[in-house]
Amino acid sequence: MNSREVPRAEWPYAFPGAAYLIEHERVPFISYPYEWSFSELKAAALHHLDLQRLAPRT
């Protein structure tokens, strides 16, 4: 997959405290959660919980 660092002048809106904005190539297919195995759903849920735990509170 191709990714690129987006220059600060091109950021769609401000991200206070952010150092970088990385734009990734669009995934060429659509995946629905009902197609995922239990382990994939568990990994996604744990990822989102970790992300919420680490996100700054406003």
PDB file of N, CA, C and O in Angstrom:
ATOM      1  N   MET A   1       0.835  -1.185   0.000  1.00  0.00           N
ATOM      2  CA  MET A   1       0.000   0.000   0.000  1.00  0.00           C
ATOM      3  C   MET A   1       0.877   1.244   0.000  1.00  0.00           C
ATOM      4  O   MET A   1       1.918   1.285   0.644  1.00  0.00           O
ATOM      5  N   ASN A   2       0.412   2.241  -0.672  1.00  0.00           N
ATOM      6  CA  ASN A   2       1.121   3.509  -0.705  1.00  0.00           C
ATOM      7  C   ASN A   2       0.539   4.448   0.346  1.00  0.00           C
ATOM      8  O   ASN A   2      -0.665   4.539   0.520  1.00  0.00           O
ATOM      9  N   SER A   3       1.416   5.133   1.032  1.00  0.00           N
ATOM     10  CA  SER A   3       1.028   6.140   2.007  1.00  0.00           C
ATOM     11  C   SER A   3       1.874   7.372   1.770  1.00  0.00           C
ATOM     12  O   SER A   3       2.969   7.277   1.227  1.00  0.00           O
ATOM     13  N   ARG A   4       1.352   8.508   2.196  1.00  0.00           N
ATOM     14  CA  ARG A   4       2.132   9.732   2.052  1.00  0.00           C
ATOM     15  C   ARG A   4       1.861  10.635   3.249  1.00  0.00           C
ATOM     16  O   ARG A   4       0.771  10.617   3.825  1.00  0.00           O
ATOM     17  N   GLU A   5       2.876  11.408   3.596  1.00  0.00           N
ATOM     18  CA  GLU A   5       2.701  12.405   4.638  1.00  0.00           C
ATOM     19  C   GLU A   5       2.078  13.639   3.997  1.00  0.00           C
ATOM     20  O   GLU A   5       2.574  14.153   3.002  1.00  0.00           O
ATOM     21  N   VAL A   6       0.978  14.102   4.547  1.00  0.00           N
ATOM     22  CA  VAL A   6       0.263  15.254   4.004  1.00  0.00           C
ATOM     23  C   VAL A   6       0.881  16.522   4.586  1.00  0.00           C
ATOM     24  O   VAL A   6       1.002  16.657   5.809  1.00  0.00           O
ATOM     25  N   PRO A   7       1.293  17.461   3.724  1.00  0.00           N
ATOM     26  CA  PRO A   7       1.828  18.724   4.240  1.00  0.00           C
ATOM     27  C   PRO A   7       0.776  19.455   5.085  1.00  0.00           C
ATOM     28  O   PRO A   7      -0.419  19.402   4.791  1.00  0.00           O
ATOM     29  N   ARG A   8       1.224  20.125   6.119  1.00  0.00           N
ATOM     30  CA  ARG A   8       0.317  20.793   7.064  1.00  0.00           C
ATOM     31  C   ARG A   8      -0.643  21.757   6.354  1.00  0.00           C
ATOM     32  O   ARG A   8      -1.795  21.902   6.748  1.00  0.00           O
ATOM     33  N   ALA A   9      -0.218  22.385   5.274  1.00  0.00           N
ATOM     34  CA  ALA A   9      -1.079  23.323   4.539  1.00  0.00           C
ATOM     35  C   ALA A   9      -2.275  22.626   3.887  1.00  0.00           C
ATOM     36  O   ALA A   9      -3.287  23.255   3.591  1.00  0.00           O
ATOM     37  N   GLU A  10      -2.190  21.310   3.667  1.00  0.00           N
ATOM     38  CA  GLU A  10      -3.274  20.560   3.017  1.00  0.00           C
ATOM     39  C   GLU A  10      -4.190  19.855   4.015  1.00  0.00           C
ATOM     40  O   GLU A  10      -5.125  19.172   3.601  1.00  0.00           O
ATOM     41  N   TRP A  11      -3.937  19.974   5.324  1.00  0.00           N
ATOM     42  CA  TRP A  11      -4.778  19.303   6.309  1.00  0.00           C
ATOM     43  C   TRP A  11      -6.194  19.856   6.215  1.00  0.00           C
ATOM     44  O   TRP A  11      -6.394  21.072   6.153  1.00  0.00           O
ATOM     45  N   PRO A  12      -7.223  18.983   6.207  1.00  0.00           N
ATOM     46  CA  PRO A  12      -8.606  19.457   6.058  1.00  0.00           C
ATOM     47  C   PRO A  12      -9.083  20.289   7.238  1.00  0.00           C
ATOM     48  O   PRO A  12      -9.926  21.142   7.098  1.00  0.00           O
ATOM     49  N   TYR A  13      -8.563  20.059   8.437  1.00  0.00           N
ATOM     50  CA  TYR A  13      -8.878  20.848   9.622  1.00  0.00           C
ATOM     51  C   TYR A  13      -7.763  20.637  10.627  1.00  0.00           C
ATOM     52  O   TYR A  13      -6.907  19.780  10.453  1.00  0.00           O
ATOM     53  N   ALA A  14      -7.766  21.446  11.662  1.00  0.00           N
ATOM     54  CA  ALA A  14      -6.672  21.440  12.630  1.00  0.00           C
ATOM     55  C   ALA A  14      -6.699  20.188  13.502  1.00  0.00           C
ATOM     56  O   ALA A  14      -7.755  19.719  13.908  1.00  0.00           O
ATOM     57  N   PHE A  15      -5.536  19.644  13.754  1.00  0.00           N
ATOM     58  CA  PHE A  15      -5.353  18.542  14.692  1.00  0.00           C
ATOM     59  C   PHE A  15      -4.422  19.051  15.792  1.00  0.00           C
ATOM     60  O   PHE A  15      -3.204  18.966  15.650  1.00  0.00           O
ATOM     61  N   PRO A  16      -4.950  19.605  16.876  1.00  0.00           N
ATOM     62  CA  PRO A  16      -4.091  20.166  17.921  1.00  0.00           C
ATOM     63  C   PRO A  16      -3.133  19.102  18.461  1.00  0.00           C
ATOM     64  O   PRO A  16      -3.532  17.993  18.788  1.00  0.00           O
ATOM     65  N   GLY A  17      -1.888  19.451  18.504  1.00  0.00           N
ATOM     66  CA  GLY A  17      -0.885  18.549  19.053  1.00  0.00           C
ATOM     67  C   GLY A  17      -0.380  17.494  18.088  1.00  0.00           C
ATOM     68  O   GLY A  17       0.493  16.715  18.437  1.00  0.00           O
ATOM     69  N   ALA A  18      -0.927  17.430  16.885  1.00  0.00           N
ATOM     70  CA  ALA A  18      -0.494  16.422  15.918  1.00  0.00           C
ATOM     71  C   ALA A  18       0.795  16.865  15.245  1.00  0.00           C
ATOM     72  O   ALA A  18       0.996  18.038  14.961  1.00  0.00           O
ATOM     73  N   ALA A  19       1.659  15.905  15.000  1.00  0.00           N
ATOM     74  CA  ALA A  19       2.926  16.201  14.332  1.00  0.00           C
ATOM     75  C   ALA A  19       2.866  15.819  12.855  1.00  0.00           C
ATOM     76  O   ALA A  19       3.535  16.435  12.031  1.00  0.00           O
ATOM     77  N   TYR A  20       2.080  14.799  12.533  1.00  0.00           N
ATOM     78  CA  TYR A  20       2.006  14.293  11.161  1.00  0.00           C
ATOM     79  C   TYR A  20       0.571  13.945  10.806  1.00  0.00           C
ATOM     80  O   TYR A  20      -0.230  13.617  11.673  1.00  0.00           O
ATOM     81  N   LEU A  21       0.291  13.972   9.527  1.00  0.00           N
ATOM     82  CA  LEU A  21      -0.965  13.446   9.007  1.00  0.00           C
ATOM     83  C   LEU A  21      -0.579  12.538   7.855  1.00  0.00           C
ATOM     84  O   LEU A  21       0.076  12.969   6.903  1.00  0.00           O
ATOM     85  N   ILE A  22      -0.939  11.270   7.968  1.00  0.00           N
ATOM     86  CA  ILE A  22      -0.586  10.282   6.952  1.00  0.00           C
ATOM     87  C   ILE A  22      -1.847   9.908   6.187  1.00  0.00           C
ATOM     88  O   ILE A  22      -2.878   9.589   6.779  1.00  0.00           O
ATOM     89  N   GLU A  23      -1.775   9.954   4.880  1.00  0.00           N
ATOM     90  CA  GLU A  23      -2.889   9.566   4.015  1.00  0.00           C
ATOM     91  C   GLU A  23      -2.534   8.231   3.371  1.00  0.00           C
ATOM     92  O   GLU A  23      -1.478   8.083   2.765  1.00  0.00           O
ATOM     93  N   HIS A  24      -3.424   7.270   3.512  1.00  0.00           N
ATOM     94  CA  HIS A  24      -3.195   5.934   2.976  1.00  0.00           C
ATOM     95  C   HIS A  24      -4.003   5.728   1.703  1.00  0.00           C
ATOM     96  O   HIS A  24      -5.036   6.355   1.499  1.00  0.00           O
ATOM     97  N   GLU A  25      -3.540   4.821   0.897  1.00  0.00           N
ATOM     98  CA  GLU A  25      -4.244   4.446  -0.323  1.00  0.00           C
ATOM     99  C   GLU A  25      -5.591   3.819   0.044  1.00  0.00           C
ATOM    100  O   GLU A  25      -5.696   3.077   1.019  1.00  0.00           O
ATOM    101  N   ARG A  26      -6.612   4.128  -0.716  1.00  0.00           N
ATOM    102  CA  ARG A  26      -7.952   3.584  -0.461  1.00  0.00           C
ATOM    103  C   ARG A  26      -7.956   2.067  -0.687  1.00  0.00           C
ATOM    104  O   ARG A  26      -7.384   1.573  -1.646  1.00  0.00           O
ATOM    105  N   VAL A  27      -8.622   1.360   0.219  1.00  0.00           N
ATOM    106  CA  VAL A  27      -8.759  -0.083   0.087  1.00  0.00           C
ATOM    107  C   VAL A  27      -9.678  -0.358  -1.108  1.00  0.00           C
ATOM    108  O   VAL A  27     -10.772   0.205  -1.190  1.00  0.00           O
ATOM    109  N   PRO A  28      -9.262  -1.240  -2.043  1.00  0.00           N
ATOM    110  CA  PRO A  28     -10.032  -1.416  -3.279  1.00  0.00           C
ATOM    111  C   PRO A  28     -11.283  -2.291  -3.148  1.00  0.00           C
ATOM    112  O   PRO A  28     -11.886  -2.657  -4.133  1.00  0.00           O
ATOM    113  N   PHE A  29     -11.669  -2.642  -1.930  1.00  0.00           N
ATOM    114  CA  PHE A  29     -12.867  -3.466  -1.779  1.00  0.00           C
ATOM    115  C   PHE A  29     -13.581  -3.053  -0.502  1.00  0.00           C
ATOM    116  O   PHE A  29     -13.004  -2.402   0.366  1.00  0.00           O
ATOM    117  N   ILE A  30     -14.819  -3.434  -0.385  1.00  0.00           N
ATOM    118  CA  ILE A  30     -15.603  -3.137   0.811  1.00  0.00           C
ATOM    119  C   ILE A  30     -15.700  -4.410   1.626  1.00  0.00           C
ATOM    120  O   ILE A  30     -15.984  -5.487   1.094  1.00  0.00           O
ATOM    121  N   SER A  31     -15.453  -4.284   2.916  1.00  0.00           N
ATOM    122  CA  SER A  31     -15.523  -5.421   3.825  1.00  0.00           C
ATOM    123  C   SER A  31     -16.545  -5.108   4.910  1.00  0.00           C
ATOM    124  O   SER A  31     -16.496  -4.046   5.524  1.00  0.00           O
ATOM    125  N   TYR A  32     -17.453  -6.022   5.141  1.00  0.00           N
ATOM    126  CA  TYR A  32     -18.496  -5.822   6.139  1.00  0.00           C
ATOM    127  C   TYR A  32     -18.202  -6.680   7.371  1.00  0.00           C
ATOM    128  O   TYR A  32     -17.737  -7.809   7.249  1.00  0.00           O
ATOM    129  N   PRO A  33     -18.474  -6.144   8.571  1.00  0.00           N
ATOM    130  CA  PRO A  33     -18.167  -6.895   9.787  1.00  0.00           C
ATOM    131  C   PRO A  33     -18.808  -8.283   9.847  1.00  0.00           C
ATOM    132  O   PRO A  33     -18.233  -9.191  10.429  1.00  0.00           O
ATOM    133  N   TYR A  34     -19.976  -8.471   9.251  1.00  0.00           N
ATOM    134  CA  TYR A  34     -20.596  -9.797   9.314  1.00  0.00           C
ATOM    135  C   TYR A  34     -19.813 -10.835   8.508  1.00  0.00           C
ATOM    136  O   TYR A  34     -20.043 -12.034   8.646  1.00  0.00           O
ATOM    137  N   GLU A  35     -18.862 -10.392   7.700  1.00  0.00           N
ATOM    138  CA  GLU A  35     -18.015 -11.312   6.946  1.00  0.00           C
ATOM    139  C   GLU A  35     -16.745 -11.699   7.721  1.00  0.00           C
ATOM    140  O   GLU A  35     -16.018 -12.577   7.302  1.00  0.00           O
ATOM    141  N   TRP A  36     -16.498 -11.033   8.844  1.00  0.00           N
ATOM    142  CA  TRP A  36     -15.260 -11.237   9.586  1.00  0.00           C
ATOM    143  C   TRP A  36     -15.377 -12.414  10.543  1.00  0.00           C
ATOM    144  O   TRP A  36     -16.454 -12.733  11.045  1.00  0.00           O
ATOM    145  N   SER A  37     -14.241 -13.031  10.818  1.00  0.00           N
ATOM    146  CA  SER A  37     -14.208 -14.106  11.810  1.00  0.00           C
ATOM    147  C   SER A  37     -14.237 -13.490  13.213  1.00  0.00           C
ATOM    148  O   SER A  37     -14.036 -12.283  13.388  1.00  0.00           O
ATOM    149  N   PHE A  38     -14.452 -14.335  14.213  1.00  0.00           N
ATOM    150  CA  PHE A  38     -14.487 -13.832  15.585  1.00  0.00           C
ATOM    151  C   PHE A  38     -13.177 -13.166  15.961  1.00  0.00           C
ATOM    152  O   PHE A  38     -13.165 -12.106  16.587  1.00  0.00           O
ATOM    153  N   SER A  39     -12.056 -13.755  15.572  1.00  0.00           N
ATOM    154  CA  SER A  39     -10.757 -13.176  15.940  1.00  0.00           C
ATOM    155  C   SER A  39     -10.542 -11.808  15.280  1.00  0.00           C
ATOM    156  O   SER A  39      -9.936 -10.915  15.880  1.00  0.00           O
ATOM    157  N   GLU A  40     -11.051 -11.610  14.072  1.00  0.00           N
ATOM    158  CA  GLU A  40     -10.949 -10.302  13.413  1.00  0.00           C
ATOM    159  C   GLU A  40     -11.821  -9.266  14.126  1.00  0.00           C
ATOM    160  O   GLU A  40     -11.398  -8.122  14.319  1.00  0.00           O
ATOM    161  N   LEU A  41     -13.034  -9.660  14.512  1.00  0.00           N
ATOM    162  CA  LEU A  41     -13.910  -8.748  15.252  1.00  0.00           C
ATOM    163  C   LEU A  41     -13.301  -8.376  16.598  1.00  0.00           C
ATOM    164  O   LEU A  41     -13.324  -7.210  17.012  1.00  0.00           O
ATOM    165  N   LYS A  42     -12.708  -9.366  17.276  1.00  0.00           N
ATOM    166  CA  LYS A  42     -12.075  -9.114  18.568  1.00  0.00           C
ATOM    167  C   LYS A  42     -10.901  -8.152  18.409  1.00  0.00           C
ATOM    168  O   LYS A  42     -10.765  -7.203  19.187  1.00  0.00           O
ATOM    169  N   ALA A  43     -10.061  -8.365  17.390  1.00  0.00           N
ATOM    170  CA  ALA A  43      -8.911  -7.483  17.158  1.00  0.00           C
ATOM    171  C   ALA A  43      -9.376  -6.054  16.861  1.00  0.00           C
ATOM    172  O   ALA A  43      -8.783  -5.089  17.365  1.00  0.00           O
ATOM    173  N   ALA A  44     -10.429  -5.909  16.073  1.00  0.00           N
ATOM    174  CA  ALA A  44     -10.956  -4.583  15.752  1.00  0.00           C
ATOM    175  C   ALA A  44     -11.506  -3.902  17.010  1.00  0.00           C
ATOM    176  O   ALA A  44     -11.266  -2.718  17.243  1.00  0.00           O
ATOM    177  N   ALA A  45     -12.226  -4.643  17.824  1.00  0.00           N
ATOM    178  CA  ALA A  45     -12.785  -4.079  19.057  1.00  0.00           C
ATOM    179  C   ALA A  45     -11.674  -3.647  20.010  1.00  0.00           C
ATOM    180  O   ALA A  45     -11.722  -2.551  20.579  1.00  0.00           O
ATOM    181  N   LEU A  46     -10.652  -4.480  20.179  1.00  0.00           N
ATOM    182  CA  LEU A  46      -9.546  -4.131  21.067  1.00  0.00           C
ATOM    183  C   LEU A  46      -8.777  -2.924  20.539  1.00  0.00           C
ATOM    184  O   LEU A  46      -8.342  -2.066  21.318  1.00  0.00           O
ATOM    185  N   HIS A  47      -8.628  -2.846  19.232  1.00  0.00           N
ATOM    186  CA  HIS A  47      -7.958  -1.697  18.633  1.00  0.00           C
ATOM    187  C   HIS A  47      -8.729  -0.413  18.942  1.00  0.00           C
ATOM    188  O   HIS A  47      -8.147   0.596  19.338  1.00  0.00           O
ATOM    189  N   HIS A  48     -10.038  -0.433  18.782  1.00  0.00           N
ATOM    190  CA  HIS A  48     -10.854   0.755  19.043  1.00  0.00           C
ATOM    191  C   HIS A  48     -10.840   1.128  20.523  1.00  0.00           C
ATOM    192  O   HIS A  48     -10.793   2.313  20.864  1.00  0.00           O
ATOM    193  N   LEU A  49     -10.846   0.140  21.403  1.00  0.00           N
ATOM    194  CA  LEU A  49     -10.772   0.442  22.843  1.00  0.00           C
ATOM    195  C   LEU A  49      -9.431   1.074  23.189  1.00  0.00           C
ATOM    196  O   LEU A  49      -9.368   2.045  23.949  1.00  0.00           O
ATOM    197  N   ASP A  50      -8.335   0.556  22.629  1.00  0.00           N
ATOM    198  CA  ASP A  50      -7.013   1.138  22.864  1.00  0.00           C
ATOM    199  C   ASP A  50      -6.951   2.563  22.316  1.00  0.00           C
ATOM    200  O   ASP A  50      -6.393   3.458  22.961  1.00  0.00           O
ATOM    201  N   LEU A  51      -7.509   2.767  21.145  1.00  0.00           N
ATOM    202  CA  LEU A  51      -7.508   4.095  20.537  1.00  0.00           C
ATOM    203  C   LEU A  51      -8.264   5.092  21.400  1.00  0.00           C
ATOM    204  O   LEU A  51      -7.812   6.212  21.630  1.00  0.00           O
ATOM    205  N   GLN A  52      -9.435   4.689  21.918  1.00  0.00           N
ATOM    206  CA  GLN A  52     -10.219   5.576  22.776  1.00  0.00           C
ATOM    207  C   GLN A  52      -9.492   5.856  24.086  1.00  0.00           C
ATOM    208  O   GLN A  52      -9.540   6.969  24.605  1.00  0.00           O
ATOM    209  N   ARG A  53      -8.778   4.867  24.595  1.00  0.00           N
ATOM    210  CA  ARG A  53      -8.050   5.038  25.845  1.00  0.00           C
ATOM    211  C   ARG A  53      -6.896   6.025  25.675  1.00  0.00           C
ATOM    212  O   ARG A  53      -6.606   6.811  26.564  1.00  0.00           O
ATOM    213  N   LEU A  54      -6.250   5.996  24.511  1.00  0.00           N
ATOM    214  CA  LEU A  54      -5.096   6.855  24.259  1.00  0.00           C
ATOM    215  C   LEU A  54      -5.462   8.234  23.728  1.00  0.00           C
ATOM    216  O   LEU A  54      -4.642   9.144  23.759  1.00  0.00           O
ATOM    217  N   ALA A  55      -6.685   8.400  23.249  1.00  0.00           N
ATOM    218  CA  ALA A  55      -7.105   9.682  22.671  1.00  0.00           C
ATOM    219  C   ALA A  55      -7.176  10.758  23.754  1.00  0.00           C
ATOM    220  O   ALA A  55      -7.632  10.498  24.869  1.00  0.00           O
ATOM    221  N   PRO A  56      -6.711  11.957  23.422  1.00  0.00           N
ATOM    222  CA  PRO A  56      -6.779  13.039  24.412  1.00  0.00           C
ATOM    223  C   PRO A  56      -8.231  13.424  24.697  1.00  0.00           C
ATOM    224  O   PRO A  56      -9.076  13.413  23.805  1.00  0.00           O
ATOM    225  N   ARG A  57      -8.497  13.751  25.917  1.00  0.00           N
ATOM    226  CA  ARG A  57      -9.845  14.173  26.296  1.00  0.00           C
ATOM    227  C   ARG A  57      -9.973  15.670  26.103  1.00  0.00           C
ATOM    228  O   ARG A  57      -9.060  16.420  26.395  1.00  0.00           O
ATOM    229  N   THR A  58     -11.123  16.092  25.602  1.00  0.00           N
ATOM    230  CA  THR A  58     -11.323  17.534  25.384  1.00  0.00           C
ATOM    231  C   THR A  58     -12.362  18.075  26.326  1.00  0.00           C
ATOM    232  O   THR A  58     -13.103  17.406  26.945  1.00  0.00           O
TER     233      THR A  58
END
